[in-house]
mmCIF file of N, CA and C in Angstrom:
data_model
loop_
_atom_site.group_PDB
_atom_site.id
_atom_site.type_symbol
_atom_site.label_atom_id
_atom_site.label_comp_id
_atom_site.label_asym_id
_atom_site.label_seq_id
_atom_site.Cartn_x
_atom_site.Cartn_y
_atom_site.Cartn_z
ATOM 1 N N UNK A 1 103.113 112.504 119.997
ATOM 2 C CA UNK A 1 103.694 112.866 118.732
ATOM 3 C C UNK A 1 102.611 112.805 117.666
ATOM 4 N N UNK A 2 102.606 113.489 116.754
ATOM 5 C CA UNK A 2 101.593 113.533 115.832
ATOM 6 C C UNK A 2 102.293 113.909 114.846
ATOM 7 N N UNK A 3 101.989 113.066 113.622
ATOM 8 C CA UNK A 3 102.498 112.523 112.093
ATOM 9 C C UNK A 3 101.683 113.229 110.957
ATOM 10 N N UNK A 4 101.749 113.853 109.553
ATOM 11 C CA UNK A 4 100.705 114.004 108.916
ATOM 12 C C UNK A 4 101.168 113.079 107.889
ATOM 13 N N UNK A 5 99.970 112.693 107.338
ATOM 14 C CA UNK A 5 100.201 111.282 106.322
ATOM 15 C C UNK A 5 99.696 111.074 105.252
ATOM 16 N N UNK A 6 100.173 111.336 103.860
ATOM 17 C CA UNK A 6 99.352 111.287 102.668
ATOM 18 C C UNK A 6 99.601 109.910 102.345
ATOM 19 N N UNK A 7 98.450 108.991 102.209
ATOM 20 C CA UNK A 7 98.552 107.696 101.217
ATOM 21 C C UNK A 7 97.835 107.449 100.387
ATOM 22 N N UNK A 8 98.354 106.983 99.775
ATOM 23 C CA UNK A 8 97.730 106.689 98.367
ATOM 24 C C UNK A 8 97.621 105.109 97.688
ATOM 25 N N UNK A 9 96.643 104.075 97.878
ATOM 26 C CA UNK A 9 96.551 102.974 97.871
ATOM 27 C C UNK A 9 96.801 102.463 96.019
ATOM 28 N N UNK A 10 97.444 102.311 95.228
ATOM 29 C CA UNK A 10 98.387 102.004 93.933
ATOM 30 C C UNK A 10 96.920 100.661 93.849
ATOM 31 N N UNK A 11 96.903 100.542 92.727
ATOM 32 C CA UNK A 11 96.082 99.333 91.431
ATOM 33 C C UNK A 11 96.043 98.216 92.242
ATOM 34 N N UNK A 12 97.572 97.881 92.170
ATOM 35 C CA UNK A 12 98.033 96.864 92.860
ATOM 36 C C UNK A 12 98.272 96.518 94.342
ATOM 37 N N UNK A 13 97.664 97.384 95.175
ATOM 38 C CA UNK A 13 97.703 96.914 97.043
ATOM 39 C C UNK A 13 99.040 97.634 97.628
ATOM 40 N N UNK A 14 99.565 98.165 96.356
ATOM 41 C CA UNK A 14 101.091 98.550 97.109
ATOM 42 C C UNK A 14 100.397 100.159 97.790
ATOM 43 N N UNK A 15 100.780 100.395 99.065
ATOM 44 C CA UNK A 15 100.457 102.291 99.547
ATOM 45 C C UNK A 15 101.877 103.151 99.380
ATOM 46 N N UNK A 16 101.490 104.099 98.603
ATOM 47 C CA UNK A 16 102.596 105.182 98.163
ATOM 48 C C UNK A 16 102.133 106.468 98.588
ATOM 49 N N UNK A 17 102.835 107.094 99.176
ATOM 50 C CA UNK A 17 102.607 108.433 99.532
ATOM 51 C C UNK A 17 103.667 109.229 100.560
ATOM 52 N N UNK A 18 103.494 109.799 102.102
ATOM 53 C CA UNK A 18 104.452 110.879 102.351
ATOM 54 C C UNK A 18 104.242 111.070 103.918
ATOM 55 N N UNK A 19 105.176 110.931 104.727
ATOM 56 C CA UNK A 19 105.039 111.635 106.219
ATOM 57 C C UNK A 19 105.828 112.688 106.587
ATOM 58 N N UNK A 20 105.004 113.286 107.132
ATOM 59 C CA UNK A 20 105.712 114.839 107.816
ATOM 60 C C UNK A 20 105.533 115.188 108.998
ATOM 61 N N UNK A 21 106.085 115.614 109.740
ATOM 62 C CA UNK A 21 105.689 116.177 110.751
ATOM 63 C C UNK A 21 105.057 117.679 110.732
ATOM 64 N N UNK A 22 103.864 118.037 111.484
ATOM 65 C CA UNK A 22 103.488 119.094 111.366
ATOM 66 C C UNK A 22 104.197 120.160 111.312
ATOM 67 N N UNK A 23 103.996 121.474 110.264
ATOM 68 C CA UNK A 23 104.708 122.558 110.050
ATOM 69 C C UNK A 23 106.273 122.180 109.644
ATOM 70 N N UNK A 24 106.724 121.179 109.386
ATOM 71 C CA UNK A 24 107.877 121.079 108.951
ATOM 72 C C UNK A 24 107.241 120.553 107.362
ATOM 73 N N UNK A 25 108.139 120.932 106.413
ATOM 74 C CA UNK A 25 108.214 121.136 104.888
ATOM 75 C C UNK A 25 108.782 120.159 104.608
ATOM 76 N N UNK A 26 109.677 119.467 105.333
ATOM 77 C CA UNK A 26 110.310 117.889 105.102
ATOM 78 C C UNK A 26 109.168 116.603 105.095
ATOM 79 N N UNK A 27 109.277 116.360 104.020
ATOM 80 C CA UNK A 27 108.291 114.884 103.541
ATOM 81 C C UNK A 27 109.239 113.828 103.682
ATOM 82 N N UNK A 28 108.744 112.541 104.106
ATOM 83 C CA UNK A 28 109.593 111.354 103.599
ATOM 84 C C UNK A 28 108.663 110.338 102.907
ATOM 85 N N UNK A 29 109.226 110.140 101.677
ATOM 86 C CA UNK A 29 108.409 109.310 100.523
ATOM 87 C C UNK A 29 108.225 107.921 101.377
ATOM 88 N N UNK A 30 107.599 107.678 100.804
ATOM 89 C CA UNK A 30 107.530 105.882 101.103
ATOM 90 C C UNK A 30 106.467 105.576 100.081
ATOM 91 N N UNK A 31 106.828 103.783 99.311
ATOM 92 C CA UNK A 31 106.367 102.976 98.406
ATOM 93 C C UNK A 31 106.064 101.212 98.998
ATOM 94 N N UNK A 32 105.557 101.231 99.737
ATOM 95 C CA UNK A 32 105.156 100.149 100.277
ATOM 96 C C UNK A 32 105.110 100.020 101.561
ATOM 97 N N UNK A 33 104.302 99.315 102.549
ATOM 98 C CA UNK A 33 104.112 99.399 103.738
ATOM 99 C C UNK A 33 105.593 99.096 104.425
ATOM 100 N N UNK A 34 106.344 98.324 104.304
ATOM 101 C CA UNK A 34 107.504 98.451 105.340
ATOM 102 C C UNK A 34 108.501 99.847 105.046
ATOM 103 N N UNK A 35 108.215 100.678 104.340
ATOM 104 C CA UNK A 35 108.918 101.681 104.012
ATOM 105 C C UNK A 35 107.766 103.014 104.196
ATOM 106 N N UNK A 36 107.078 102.483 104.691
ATOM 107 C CA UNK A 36 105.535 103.516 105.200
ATOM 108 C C UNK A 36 106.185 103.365 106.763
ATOM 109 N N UNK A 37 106.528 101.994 107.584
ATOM 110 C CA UNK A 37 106.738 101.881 108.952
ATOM 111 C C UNK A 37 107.886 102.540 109.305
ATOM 112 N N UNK A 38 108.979 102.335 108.004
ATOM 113 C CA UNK A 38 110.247 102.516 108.287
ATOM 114 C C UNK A 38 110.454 104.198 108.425
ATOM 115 N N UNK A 39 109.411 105.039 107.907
ATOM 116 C CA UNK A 39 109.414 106.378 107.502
ATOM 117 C C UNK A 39 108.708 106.645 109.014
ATOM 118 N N UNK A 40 107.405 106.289 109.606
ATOM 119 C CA UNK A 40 107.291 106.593 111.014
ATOM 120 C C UNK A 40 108.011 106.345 111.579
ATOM 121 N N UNK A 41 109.120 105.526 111.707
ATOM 122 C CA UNK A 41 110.430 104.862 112.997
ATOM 123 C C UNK A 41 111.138 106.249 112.632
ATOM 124 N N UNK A 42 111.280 106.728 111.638
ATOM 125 C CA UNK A 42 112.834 107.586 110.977
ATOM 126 C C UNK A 42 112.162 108.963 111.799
ATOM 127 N N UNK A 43 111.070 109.239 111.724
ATOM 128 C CA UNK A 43 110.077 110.905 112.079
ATOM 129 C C UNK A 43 110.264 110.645 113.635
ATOM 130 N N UNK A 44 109.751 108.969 114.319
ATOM 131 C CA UNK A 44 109.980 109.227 115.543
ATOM 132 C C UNK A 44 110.926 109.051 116.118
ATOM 133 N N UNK A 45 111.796 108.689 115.895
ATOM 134 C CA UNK A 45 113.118 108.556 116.004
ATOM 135 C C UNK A 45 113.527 109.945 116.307
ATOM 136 N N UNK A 46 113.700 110.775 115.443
ATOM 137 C CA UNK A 46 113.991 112.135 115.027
ATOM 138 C C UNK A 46 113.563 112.574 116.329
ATOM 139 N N UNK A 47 112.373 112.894 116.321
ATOM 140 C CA UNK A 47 111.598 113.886 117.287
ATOM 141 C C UNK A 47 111.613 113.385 118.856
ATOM 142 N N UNK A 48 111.780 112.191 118.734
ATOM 143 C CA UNK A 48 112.501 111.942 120.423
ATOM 144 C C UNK A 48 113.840 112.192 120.951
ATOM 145 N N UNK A 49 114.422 111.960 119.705
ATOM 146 C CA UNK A 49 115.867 113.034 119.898
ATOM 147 C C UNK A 49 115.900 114.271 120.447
ATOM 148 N N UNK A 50 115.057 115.140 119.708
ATOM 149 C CA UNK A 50 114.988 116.370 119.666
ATOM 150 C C UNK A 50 113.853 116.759 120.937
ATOM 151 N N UNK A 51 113.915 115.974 121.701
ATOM 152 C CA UNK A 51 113.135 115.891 122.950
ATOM 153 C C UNK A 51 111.790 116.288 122.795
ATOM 154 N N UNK A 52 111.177 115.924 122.062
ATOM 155 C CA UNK A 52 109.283 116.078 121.966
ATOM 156 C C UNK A 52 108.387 114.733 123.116
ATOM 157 N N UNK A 53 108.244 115.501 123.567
ATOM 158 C CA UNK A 53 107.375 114.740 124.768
ATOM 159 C C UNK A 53 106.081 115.106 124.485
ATOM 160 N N UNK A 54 105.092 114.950 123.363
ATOM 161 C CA UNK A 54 103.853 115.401 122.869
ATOM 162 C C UNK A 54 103.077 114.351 123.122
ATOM 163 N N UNK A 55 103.629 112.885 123.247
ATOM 164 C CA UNK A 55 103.021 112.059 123.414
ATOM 165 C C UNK A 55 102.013 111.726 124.804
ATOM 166 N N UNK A 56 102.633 112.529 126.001
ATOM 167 C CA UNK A 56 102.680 111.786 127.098
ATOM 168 C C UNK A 56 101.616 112.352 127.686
#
């Protein structure tokens, strides 16, 4: 599976930015690292559903 990942490291240590999966137009925000993890669980989650075996 392969993720694209904008981050952006904030003043303060917090990372803000965006995951997508390639060629899909759907971003999911995220503002801090457990909501950076929680946004890869939600993409792979998704895409193992949808039976992507890209990993293997």
């Amino acid at each position: 599976m392969e993720l694209l990942v904008d981050v952006t490291a904030e003043a303060d240590g917090r990372l803000t930015g965006t995951v997508r999966a390639p060629g899909s137009a759907d971003a999911v925000a995220f503002s801090g690292r457990l909501e950076f993890l929680a946004s890869v669980e939600r993409l792979s989650s998704t895409a193992n559903l949808q039976g992507d075996d890209d990993d293997e």
